[in-house]
Short mmCIF file of C-alpha atoms in Angstrom, two decimals:
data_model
loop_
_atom_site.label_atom_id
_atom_site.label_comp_id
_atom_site.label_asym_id
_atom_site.label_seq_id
_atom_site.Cartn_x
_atom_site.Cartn_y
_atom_site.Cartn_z
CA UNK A 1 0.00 0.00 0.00
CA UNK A 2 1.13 3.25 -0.88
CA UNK A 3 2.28 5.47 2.33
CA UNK A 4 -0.17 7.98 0.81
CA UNK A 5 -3.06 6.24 0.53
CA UNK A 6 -2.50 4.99 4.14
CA UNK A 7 -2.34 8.35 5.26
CA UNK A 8 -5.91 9.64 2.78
CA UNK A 9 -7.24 6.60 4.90
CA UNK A 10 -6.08 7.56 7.80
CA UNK A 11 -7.49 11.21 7.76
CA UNK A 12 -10.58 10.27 5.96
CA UNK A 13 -11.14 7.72 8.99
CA UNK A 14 -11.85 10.53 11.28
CA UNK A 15 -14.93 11.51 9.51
CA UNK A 16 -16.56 8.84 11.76
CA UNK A 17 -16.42 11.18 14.51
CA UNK A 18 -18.40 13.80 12.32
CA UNK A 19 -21.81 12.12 12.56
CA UNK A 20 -23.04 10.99 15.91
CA UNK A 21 -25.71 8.22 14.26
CA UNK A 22 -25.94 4.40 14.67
CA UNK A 23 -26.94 4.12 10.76
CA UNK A 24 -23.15 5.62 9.74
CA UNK A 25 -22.04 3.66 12.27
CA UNK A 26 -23.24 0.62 10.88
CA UNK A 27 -22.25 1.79 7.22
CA UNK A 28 -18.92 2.77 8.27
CA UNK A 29 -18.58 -1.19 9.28
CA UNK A 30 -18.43 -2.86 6.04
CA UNK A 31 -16.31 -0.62 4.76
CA UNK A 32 -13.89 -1.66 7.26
CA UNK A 33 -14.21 -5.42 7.32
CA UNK A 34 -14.00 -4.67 3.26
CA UNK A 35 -10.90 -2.87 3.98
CA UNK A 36 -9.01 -5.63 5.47
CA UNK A 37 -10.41 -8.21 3.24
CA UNK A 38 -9.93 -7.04 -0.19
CA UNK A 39 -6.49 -6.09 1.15
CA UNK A 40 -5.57 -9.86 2.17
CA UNK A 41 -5.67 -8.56 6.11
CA UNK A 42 -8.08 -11.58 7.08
CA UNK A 43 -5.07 -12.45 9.72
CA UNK A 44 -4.69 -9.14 10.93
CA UNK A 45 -8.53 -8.48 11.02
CA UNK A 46 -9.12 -11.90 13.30
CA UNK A 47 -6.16 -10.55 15.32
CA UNK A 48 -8.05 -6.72 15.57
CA UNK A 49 -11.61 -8.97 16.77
CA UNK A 50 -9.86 -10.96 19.14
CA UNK A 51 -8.06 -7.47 20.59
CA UNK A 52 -11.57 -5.31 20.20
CA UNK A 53 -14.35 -8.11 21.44
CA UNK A 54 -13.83 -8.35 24.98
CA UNK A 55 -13.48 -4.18 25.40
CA UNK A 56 -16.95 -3.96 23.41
CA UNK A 57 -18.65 -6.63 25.36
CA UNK A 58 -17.11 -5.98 28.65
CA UNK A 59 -18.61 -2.25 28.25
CA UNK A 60 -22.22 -3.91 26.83
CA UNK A 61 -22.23 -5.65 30.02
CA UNK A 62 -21.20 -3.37 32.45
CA UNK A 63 -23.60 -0.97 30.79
CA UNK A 64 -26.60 -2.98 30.63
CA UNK A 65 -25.89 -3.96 34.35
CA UNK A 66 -25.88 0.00 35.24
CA UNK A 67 -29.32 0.62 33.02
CA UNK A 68 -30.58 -2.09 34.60
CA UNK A 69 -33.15 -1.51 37.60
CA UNK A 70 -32.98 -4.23 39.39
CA UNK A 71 -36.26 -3.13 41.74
CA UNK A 72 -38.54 -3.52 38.42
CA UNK A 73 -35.88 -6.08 36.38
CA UNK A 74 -36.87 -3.88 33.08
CA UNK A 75 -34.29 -6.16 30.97
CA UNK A 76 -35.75 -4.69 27.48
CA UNK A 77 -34.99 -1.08 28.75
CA UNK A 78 -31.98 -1.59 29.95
CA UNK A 79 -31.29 -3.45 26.30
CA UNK A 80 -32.94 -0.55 24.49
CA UNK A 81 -30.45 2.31 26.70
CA UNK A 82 -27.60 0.57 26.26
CA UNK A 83 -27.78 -0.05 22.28
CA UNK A 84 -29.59 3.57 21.90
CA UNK A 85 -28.27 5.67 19.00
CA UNK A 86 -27.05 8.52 21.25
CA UNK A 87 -25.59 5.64 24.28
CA UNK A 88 -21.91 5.67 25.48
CA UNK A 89 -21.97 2.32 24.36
CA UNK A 90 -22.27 3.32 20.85
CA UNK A 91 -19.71 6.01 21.12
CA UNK A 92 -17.57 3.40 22.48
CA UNK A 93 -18.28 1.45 19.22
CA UNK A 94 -17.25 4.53 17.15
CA UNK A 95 -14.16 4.88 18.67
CA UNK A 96 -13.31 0.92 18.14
CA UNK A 97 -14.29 1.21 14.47
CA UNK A 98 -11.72 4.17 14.21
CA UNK A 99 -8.98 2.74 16.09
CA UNK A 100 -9.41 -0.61 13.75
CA UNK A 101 -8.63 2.05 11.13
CA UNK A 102 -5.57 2.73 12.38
CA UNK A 103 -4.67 -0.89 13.10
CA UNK A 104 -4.87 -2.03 10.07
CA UNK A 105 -2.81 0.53 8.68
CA UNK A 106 -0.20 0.53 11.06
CA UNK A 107 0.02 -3.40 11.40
CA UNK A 108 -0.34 -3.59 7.83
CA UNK A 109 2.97 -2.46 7.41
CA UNK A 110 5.17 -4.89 6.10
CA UNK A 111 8.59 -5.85 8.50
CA UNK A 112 11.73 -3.49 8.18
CA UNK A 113 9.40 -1.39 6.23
CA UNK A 114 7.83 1.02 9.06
CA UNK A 115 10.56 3.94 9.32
CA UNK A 116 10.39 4.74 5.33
CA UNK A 117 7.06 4.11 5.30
CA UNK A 118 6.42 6.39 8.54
CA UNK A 119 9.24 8.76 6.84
CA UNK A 120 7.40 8.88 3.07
CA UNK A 121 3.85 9.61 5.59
CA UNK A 122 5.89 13.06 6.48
CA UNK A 123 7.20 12.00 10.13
CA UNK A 124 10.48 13.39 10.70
CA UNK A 125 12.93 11.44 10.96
CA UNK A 126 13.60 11.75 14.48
CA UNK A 127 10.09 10.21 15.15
CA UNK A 128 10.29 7.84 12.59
CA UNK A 129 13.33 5.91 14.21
CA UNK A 130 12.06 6.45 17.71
CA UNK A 131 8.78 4.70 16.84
CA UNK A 132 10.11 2.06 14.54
CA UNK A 133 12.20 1.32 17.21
CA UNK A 134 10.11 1.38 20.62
CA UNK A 135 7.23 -0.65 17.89
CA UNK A 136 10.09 -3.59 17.63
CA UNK A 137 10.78 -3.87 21.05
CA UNK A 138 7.22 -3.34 22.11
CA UNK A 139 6.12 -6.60 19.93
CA UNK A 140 8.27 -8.69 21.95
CA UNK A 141 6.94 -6.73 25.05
CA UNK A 142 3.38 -8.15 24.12
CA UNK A 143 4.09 -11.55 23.77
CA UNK A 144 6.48 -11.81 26.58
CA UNK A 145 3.51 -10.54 28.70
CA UNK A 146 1.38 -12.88 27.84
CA UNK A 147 4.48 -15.46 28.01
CA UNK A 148 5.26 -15.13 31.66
CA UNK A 149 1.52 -14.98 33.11
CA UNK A 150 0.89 -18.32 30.97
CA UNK A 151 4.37 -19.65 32.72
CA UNK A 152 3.18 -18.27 36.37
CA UNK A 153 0.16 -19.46 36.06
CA UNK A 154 1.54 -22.85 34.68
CA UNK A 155 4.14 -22.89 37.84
CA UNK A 156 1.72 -22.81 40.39
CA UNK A 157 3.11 -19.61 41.32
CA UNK A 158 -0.05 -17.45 40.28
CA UNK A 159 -3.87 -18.08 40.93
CA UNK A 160 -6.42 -16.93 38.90
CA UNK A 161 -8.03 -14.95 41.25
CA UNK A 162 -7.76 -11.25 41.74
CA UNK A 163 -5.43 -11.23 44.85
CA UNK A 164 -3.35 -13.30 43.43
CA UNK A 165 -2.62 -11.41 40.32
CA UNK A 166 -2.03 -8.22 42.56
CA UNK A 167 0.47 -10.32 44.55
CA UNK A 168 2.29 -11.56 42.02
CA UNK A 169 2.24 -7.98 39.62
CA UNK A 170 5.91 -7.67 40.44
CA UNK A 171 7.05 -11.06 39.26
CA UNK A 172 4.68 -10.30 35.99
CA UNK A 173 6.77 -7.34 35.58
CA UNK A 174 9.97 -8.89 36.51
CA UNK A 175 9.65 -11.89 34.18
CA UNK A 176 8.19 -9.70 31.12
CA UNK A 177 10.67 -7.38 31.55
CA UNK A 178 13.45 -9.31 31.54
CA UNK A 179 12.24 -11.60 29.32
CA UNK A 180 11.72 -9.49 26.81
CA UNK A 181 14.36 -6.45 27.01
CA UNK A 182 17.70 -6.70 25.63
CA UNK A 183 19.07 -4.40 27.79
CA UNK A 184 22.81 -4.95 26.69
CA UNK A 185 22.01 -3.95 23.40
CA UNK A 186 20.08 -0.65 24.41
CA UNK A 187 23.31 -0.19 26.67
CA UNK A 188 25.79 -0.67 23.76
CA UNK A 189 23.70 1.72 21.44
CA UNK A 190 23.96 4.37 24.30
CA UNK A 191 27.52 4.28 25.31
CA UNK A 192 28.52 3.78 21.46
CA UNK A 193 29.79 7.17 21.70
CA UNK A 194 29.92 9.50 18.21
CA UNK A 195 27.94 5.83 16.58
CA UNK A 196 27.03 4.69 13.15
CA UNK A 197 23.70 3.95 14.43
CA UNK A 198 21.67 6.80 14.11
CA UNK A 199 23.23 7.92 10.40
CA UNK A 200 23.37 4.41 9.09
CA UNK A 201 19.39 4.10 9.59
CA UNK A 202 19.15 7.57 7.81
CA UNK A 203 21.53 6.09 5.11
CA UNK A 204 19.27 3.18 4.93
CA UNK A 205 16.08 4.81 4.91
CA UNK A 206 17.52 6.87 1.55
CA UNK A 207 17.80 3.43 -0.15
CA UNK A 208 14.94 1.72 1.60
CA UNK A 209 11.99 0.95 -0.78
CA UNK A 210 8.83 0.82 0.47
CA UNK A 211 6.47 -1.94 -0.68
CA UNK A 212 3.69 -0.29 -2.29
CA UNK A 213 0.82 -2.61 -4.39
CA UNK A 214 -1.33 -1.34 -6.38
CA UNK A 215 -4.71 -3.02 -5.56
CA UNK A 216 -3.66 -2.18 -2.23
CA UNK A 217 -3.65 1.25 -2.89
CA UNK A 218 -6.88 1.24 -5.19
CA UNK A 219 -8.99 -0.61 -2.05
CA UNK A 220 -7.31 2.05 0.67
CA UNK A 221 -8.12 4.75 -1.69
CA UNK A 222 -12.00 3.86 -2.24
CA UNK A 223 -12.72 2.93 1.35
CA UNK A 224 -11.31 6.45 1.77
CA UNK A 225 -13.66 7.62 -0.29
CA UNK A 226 -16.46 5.88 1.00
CA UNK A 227 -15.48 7.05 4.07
CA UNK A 228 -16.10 10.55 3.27
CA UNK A 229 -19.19 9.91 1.28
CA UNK A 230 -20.81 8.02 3.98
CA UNK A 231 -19.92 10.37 6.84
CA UNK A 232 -19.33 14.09 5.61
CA UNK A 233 -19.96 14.87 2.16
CA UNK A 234 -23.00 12.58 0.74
CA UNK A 235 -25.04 12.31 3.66
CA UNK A 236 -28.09 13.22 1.99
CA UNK A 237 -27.88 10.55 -0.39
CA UNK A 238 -26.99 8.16 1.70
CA UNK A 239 -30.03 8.50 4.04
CA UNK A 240 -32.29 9.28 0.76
CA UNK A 241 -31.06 5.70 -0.57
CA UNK A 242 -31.83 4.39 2.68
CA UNK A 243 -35.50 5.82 2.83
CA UNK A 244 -36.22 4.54 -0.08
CA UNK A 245 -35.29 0.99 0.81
CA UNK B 1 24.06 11.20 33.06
CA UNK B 2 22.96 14.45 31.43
CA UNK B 3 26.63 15.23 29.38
CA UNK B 4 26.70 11.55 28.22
CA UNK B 5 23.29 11.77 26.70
CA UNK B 6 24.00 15.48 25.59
CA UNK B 7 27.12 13.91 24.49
CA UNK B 8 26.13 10.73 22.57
CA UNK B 9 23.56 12.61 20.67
CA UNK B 10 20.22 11.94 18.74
CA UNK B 11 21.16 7.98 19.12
CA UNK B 12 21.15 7.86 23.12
CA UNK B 13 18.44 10.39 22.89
CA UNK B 14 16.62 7.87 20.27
CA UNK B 15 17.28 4.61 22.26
CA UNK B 16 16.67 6.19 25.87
CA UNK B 17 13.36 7.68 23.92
CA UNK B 18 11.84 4.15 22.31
CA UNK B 19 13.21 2.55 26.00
CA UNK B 20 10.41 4.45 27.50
CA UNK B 21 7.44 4.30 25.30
CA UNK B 22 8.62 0.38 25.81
CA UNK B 23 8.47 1.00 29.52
CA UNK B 24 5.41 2.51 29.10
CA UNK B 25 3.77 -0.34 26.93
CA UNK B 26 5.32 -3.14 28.69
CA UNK B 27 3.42 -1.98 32.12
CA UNK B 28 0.41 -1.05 30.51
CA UNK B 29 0.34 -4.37 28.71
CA UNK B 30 0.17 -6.06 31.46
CA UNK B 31 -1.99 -4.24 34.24
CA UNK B 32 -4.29 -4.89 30.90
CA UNK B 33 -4.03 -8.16 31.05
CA UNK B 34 -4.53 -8.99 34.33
CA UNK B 35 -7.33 -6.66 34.44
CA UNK B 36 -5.80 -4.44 37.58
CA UNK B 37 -8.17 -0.88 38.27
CA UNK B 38 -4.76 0.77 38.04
CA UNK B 39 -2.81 2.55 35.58
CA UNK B 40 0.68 2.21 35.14
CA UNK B 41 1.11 3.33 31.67
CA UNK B 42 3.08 6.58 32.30
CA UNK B 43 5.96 5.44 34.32
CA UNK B 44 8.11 5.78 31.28
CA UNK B 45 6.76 9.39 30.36
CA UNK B 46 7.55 10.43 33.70
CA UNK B 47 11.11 9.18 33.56
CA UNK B 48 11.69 10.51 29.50
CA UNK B 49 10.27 14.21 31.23
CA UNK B 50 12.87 13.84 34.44
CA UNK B 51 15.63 12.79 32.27
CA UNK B 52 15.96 13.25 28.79
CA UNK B 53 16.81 16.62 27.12
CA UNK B 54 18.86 19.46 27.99
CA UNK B 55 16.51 22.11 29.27
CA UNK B 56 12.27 21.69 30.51
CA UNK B 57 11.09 22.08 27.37
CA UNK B 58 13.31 19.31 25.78
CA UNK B 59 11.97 17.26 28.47
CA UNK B 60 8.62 18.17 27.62
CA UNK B 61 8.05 17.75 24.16
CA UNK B 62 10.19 14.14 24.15
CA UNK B 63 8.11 12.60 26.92
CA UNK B 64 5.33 13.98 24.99
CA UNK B 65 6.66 12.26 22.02
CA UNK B 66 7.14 9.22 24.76
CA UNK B 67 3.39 9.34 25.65
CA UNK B 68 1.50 9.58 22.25
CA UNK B 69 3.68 7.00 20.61
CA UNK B 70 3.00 4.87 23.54
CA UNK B 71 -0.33 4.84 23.50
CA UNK B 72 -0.32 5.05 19.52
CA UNK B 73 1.41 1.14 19.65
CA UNK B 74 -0.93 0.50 22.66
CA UNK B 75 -3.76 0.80 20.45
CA UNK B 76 -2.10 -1.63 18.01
CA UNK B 77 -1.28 -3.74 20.82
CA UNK B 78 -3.76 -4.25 23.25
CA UNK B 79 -6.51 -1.80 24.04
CA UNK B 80 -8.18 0.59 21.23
CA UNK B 81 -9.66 2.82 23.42
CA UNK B 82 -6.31 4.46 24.34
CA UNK B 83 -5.75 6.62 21.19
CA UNK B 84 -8.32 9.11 23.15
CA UNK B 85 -5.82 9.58 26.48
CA UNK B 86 -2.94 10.92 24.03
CA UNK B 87 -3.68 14.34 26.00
CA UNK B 88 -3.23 12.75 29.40
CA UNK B 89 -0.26 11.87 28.59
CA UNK B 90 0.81 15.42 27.16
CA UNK B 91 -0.50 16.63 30.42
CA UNK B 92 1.72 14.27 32.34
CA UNK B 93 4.42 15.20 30.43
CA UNK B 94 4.48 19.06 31.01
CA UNK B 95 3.78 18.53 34.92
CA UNK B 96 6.67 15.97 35.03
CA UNK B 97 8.96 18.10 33.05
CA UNK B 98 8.28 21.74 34.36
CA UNK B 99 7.69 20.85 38.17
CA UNK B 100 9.02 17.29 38.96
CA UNK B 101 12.09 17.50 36.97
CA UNK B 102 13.52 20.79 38.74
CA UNK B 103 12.46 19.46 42.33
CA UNK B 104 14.09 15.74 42.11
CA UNK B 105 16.11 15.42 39.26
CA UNK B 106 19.09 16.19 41.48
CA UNK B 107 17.32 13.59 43.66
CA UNK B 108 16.67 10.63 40.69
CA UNK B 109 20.28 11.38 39.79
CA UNK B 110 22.23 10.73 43.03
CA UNK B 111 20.07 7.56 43.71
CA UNK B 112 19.29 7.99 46.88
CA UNK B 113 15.97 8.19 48.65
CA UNK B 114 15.36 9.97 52.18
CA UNK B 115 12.20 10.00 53.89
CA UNK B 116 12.29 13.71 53.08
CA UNK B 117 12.38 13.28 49.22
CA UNK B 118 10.13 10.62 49.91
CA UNK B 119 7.14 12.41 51.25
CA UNK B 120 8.27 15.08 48.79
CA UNK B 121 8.14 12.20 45.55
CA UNK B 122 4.56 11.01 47.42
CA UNK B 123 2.63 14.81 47.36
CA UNK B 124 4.08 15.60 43.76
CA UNK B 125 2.57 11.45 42.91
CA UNK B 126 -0.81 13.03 44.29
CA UNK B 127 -0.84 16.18 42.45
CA UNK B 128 0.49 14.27 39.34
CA UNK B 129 -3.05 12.00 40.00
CA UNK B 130 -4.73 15.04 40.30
CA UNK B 131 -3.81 16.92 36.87
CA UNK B 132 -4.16 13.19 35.40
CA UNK B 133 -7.66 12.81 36.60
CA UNK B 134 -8.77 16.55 35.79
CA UNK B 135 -7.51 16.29 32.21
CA UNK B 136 -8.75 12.50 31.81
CA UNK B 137 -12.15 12.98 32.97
CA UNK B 138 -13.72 14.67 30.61
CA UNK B 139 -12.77 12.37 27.84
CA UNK B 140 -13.45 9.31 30.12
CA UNK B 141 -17.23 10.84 30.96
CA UNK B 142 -18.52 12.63 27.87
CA UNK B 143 -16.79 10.05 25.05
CA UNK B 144 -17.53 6.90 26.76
CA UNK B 145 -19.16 7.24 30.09
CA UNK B 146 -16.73 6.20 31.75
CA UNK B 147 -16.38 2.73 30.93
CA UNK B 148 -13.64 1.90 28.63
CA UNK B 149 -13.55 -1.84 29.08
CA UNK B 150 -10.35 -2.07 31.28
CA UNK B 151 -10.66 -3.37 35.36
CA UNK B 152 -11.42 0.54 36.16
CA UNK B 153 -14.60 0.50 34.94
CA UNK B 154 -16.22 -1.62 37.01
CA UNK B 155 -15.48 0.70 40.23
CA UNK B 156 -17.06 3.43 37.12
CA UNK B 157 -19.99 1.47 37.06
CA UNK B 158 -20.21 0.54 40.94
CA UNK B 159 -19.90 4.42 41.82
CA UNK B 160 -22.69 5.01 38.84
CA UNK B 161 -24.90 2.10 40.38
CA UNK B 162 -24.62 3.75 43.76
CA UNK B 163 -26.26 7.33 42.44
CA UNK B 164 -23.01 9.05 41.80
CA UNK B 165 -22.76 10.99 38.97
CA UNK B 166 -21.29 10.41 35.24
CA UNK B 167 -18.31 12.99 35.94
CA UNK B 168 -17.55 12.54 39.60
CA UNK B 169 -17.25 8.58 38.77
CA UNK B 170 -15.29 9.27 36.15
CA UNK B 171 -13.05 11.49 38.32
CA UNK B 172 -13.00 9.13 41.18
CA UNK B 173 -11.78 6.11 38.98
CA UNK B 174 -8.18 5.18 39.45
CA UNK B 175 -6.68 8.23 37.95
CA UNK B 176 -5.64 9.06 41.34
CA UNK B 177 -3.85 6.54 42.28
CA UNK B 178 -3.38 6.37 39.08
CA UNK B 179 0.00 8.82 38.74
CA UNK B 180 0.54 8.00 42.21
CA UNK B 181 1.93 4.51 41.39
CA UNK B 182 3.55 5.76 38.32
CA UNK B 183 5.31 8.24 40.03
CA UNK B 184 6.15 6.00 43.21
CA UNK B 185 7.07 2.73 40.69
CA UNK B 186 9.10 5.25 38.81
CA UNK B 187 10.85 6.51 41.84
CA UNK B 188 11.21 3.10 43.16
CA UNK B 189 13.19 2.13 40.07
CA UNK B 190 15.34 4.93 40.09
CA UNK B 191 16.47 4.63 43.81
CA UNK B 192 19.01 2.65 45.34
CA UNK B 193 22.52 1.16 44.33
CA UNK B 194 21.63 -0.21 41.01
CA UNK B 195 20.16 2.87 39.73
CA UNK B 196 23.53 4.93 41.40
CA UNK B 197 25.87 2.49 40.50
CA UNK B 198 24.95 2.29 36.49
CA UNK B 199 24.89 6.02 36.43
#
């Protein structure tokens, strides 16, 4: 995908925050889930499900729990409050289909190809390298995390329940940290005084190609647009169209 | 510390930089995960504002830097809800780096905690909670209601169940305690021999 296109999706993305309405909501959604698909994402769309489920159902819950009277047990009001157009809940639901914008265009980014890619997006350079960086190390942050509470847990060493997990926090840091961190290299790149480092990834990033396909581009490009037409600019039609159906 | 990163350049700055948003992640990753009602996601902004960069505003606008690429990959990594907080981090940033960093970096530098600087590092962790919760709140109460689908929300939706109202629960989540812990983990990390001896 071309680093402009990511970024025309990227911007047009926000136009979701334009219309406070369930039905652009809901229109806004296959445009997403086309998004990902047409660009060969299904992996990375799974992946953004399996991250985004439990925050939107955890909220449902907890919402529908905090509609619900529980003198009169009024489970169709509380039902009807929490999935009402103007509802937290649904704002909440906004905000997920936004942020799966930006997940699949960040994750989408091939390996090794992040800082020209960032760099061609007009980040400076500076930023670039920082968060091509901190994004490598923070990978193997995640899955050391989930690592070391799988091995605590499989130790004996960590319950399931609550106190437990607050017990044992420090040893969840401990092991993820150290686990995952290497802090002798981070220590070398410091001390490596007057270093290649820093100008060898600029020298790099002048030769670096980025990736760029051409469907790719052509899907980011038109869910752009559809972006825009559903939320901002064709509004009218859109709810015309729907009226009629 | 400060001439050796002054010294080394945009490379230490770089690496100490992408440490801390790592720092940041790493913590946050995992409070997430175990579903704690605490946040510990700014311990590394704190420490990028106390440390890094020559003058305040140096500090500032690279812990900023620290705090909004942080939560940028934390929205790629774990919770997508976080892309809204970028501001509490910014706010973090410029009380870390315009009042905490000329108050202890002397302190963080020679490693060594008294009960003095102590109660000192505790009242700047409860004003840090403070401007946290003031500039969080808002977002937390009028975007989402204050329940975001992370361990805090339940105490959200207990204070909500019990007649409180949208804002005041919102307020009265963690956030408090909230830059408390940062600031006290932070603190804890940077005290003692290790933290002397390697610098």
């Amino acid at each position: 995908m071309h680093p402009f296109a990511r970024l025309a999706l990227a911007v047009s993305s926000s136009a979701l925050f334009f219309k406070h309405d369930l039905i652009h909501l809901a229109l806004s959604l296959p445009i997403i889930f086309g998004a990902y698909l047409f660009t060969g994402k299904a992996r990375l769309l799974l992946m953004c499900m399996k991250m985004v489920a439990p925050v939107l159902v955890i909220s449902a819950i907890v919402w529908f729990v905090v509609y619900l009277d529980f003198r009169t047990l009024d489970f169709g009001g509380a039902w009807l409050r929490t999935f009402d157009r103007t509802s937290h809940f649904v704002e909440l639901a906004r905000t997920v289909e936004f942020t799966s914008v930006i997940f699949l265009l960040l994750r989408g980014i091939p390996d090794g190809e992040i800082l020209p890619t960032l760099r061609r997006m007009g980040a400076t350079h500076f930023l670039a390298t920082v968060f091509a960086n901190a994004e490598a190390q923070v990978s193997t942050i995640s899955d050391s995390a989930l690592q070391s509470y799988t091995a605590l847990r499989a130790q004996g060493i960590m319950s399931p329940t609550w106190l437990s997990k607050c017990k044992n926090l420090g040893r969840i840091i401990a092991v993820t940290w150290t686990a995952s961190l290497n802090v002798a290299d981070a220590r070398r790149e410091t001390k490596w005084r007057r270093n290649g480092f820093y100008s060898h990834q600029t020298a790099n990033l002048e030769r670096a190609a980025v990736s760029t396909n051409r469907w790719e581009t052509s899907v980011a490009l038109v869910a752009a647009l559809f972006f825009i037409v559903t939320n901002v600019a064709g509004l009218e039609i859109v709810e015309n169209v729907l009226g009629s159906l | 510390m400060r001439n050796r990163l002054e010294a080394n350049g945009p490379t230490s700055v770089a690496t100490i930089t992408a440490l801390c948003i790592a720092l940041n992640v790493a913590l946050g990753t995992i409070v997430y995960l175990i579903k704690l009602p605490v946040y510990l996601d700014a311990v590394g902004t704190i420490a990028a504002a106390v440390l890094v960069g020559s003058t305040r505003t140096k500090g500032f606008l690279l812990s900023s830097i620290v705090g909004s690429i942080s939560f940028i990959l934390s929205v790629m990594a774990f919770n997508p809800v976080l892309f809204f907080f970028i501001p509490t981090q910014i706010a973090i940033a410029a009380f870390s780096s315009y009042v905490i960093r000329p108050l202890l970096r002397s302190y963080v530098l020679d490693g060594l905690l008294t009960s003095r600087r102590g109660a000192l590092v505790l009242g700047l962790g409860v004003v840090l909670g403070i401007v946290a919760a003031v500039v969080s709140a808002p977002f937390i109460a009028y975007q989402f209601g204050g329940i975001t689908g992370s361990g805090a929300s339940l105490v959200v939706a207990l204070l909500l169940k019990s007649g409180s109202t949208l804002f005041q629960s919102s307020c009265l989540r963690v956030d408090f305690g909230a830059g408390r812990q940062d600031f006290a983990a932070y603190t804890r990390s940077c005290s003692g021999k290790g933290y002397a001896a390697a610098h």
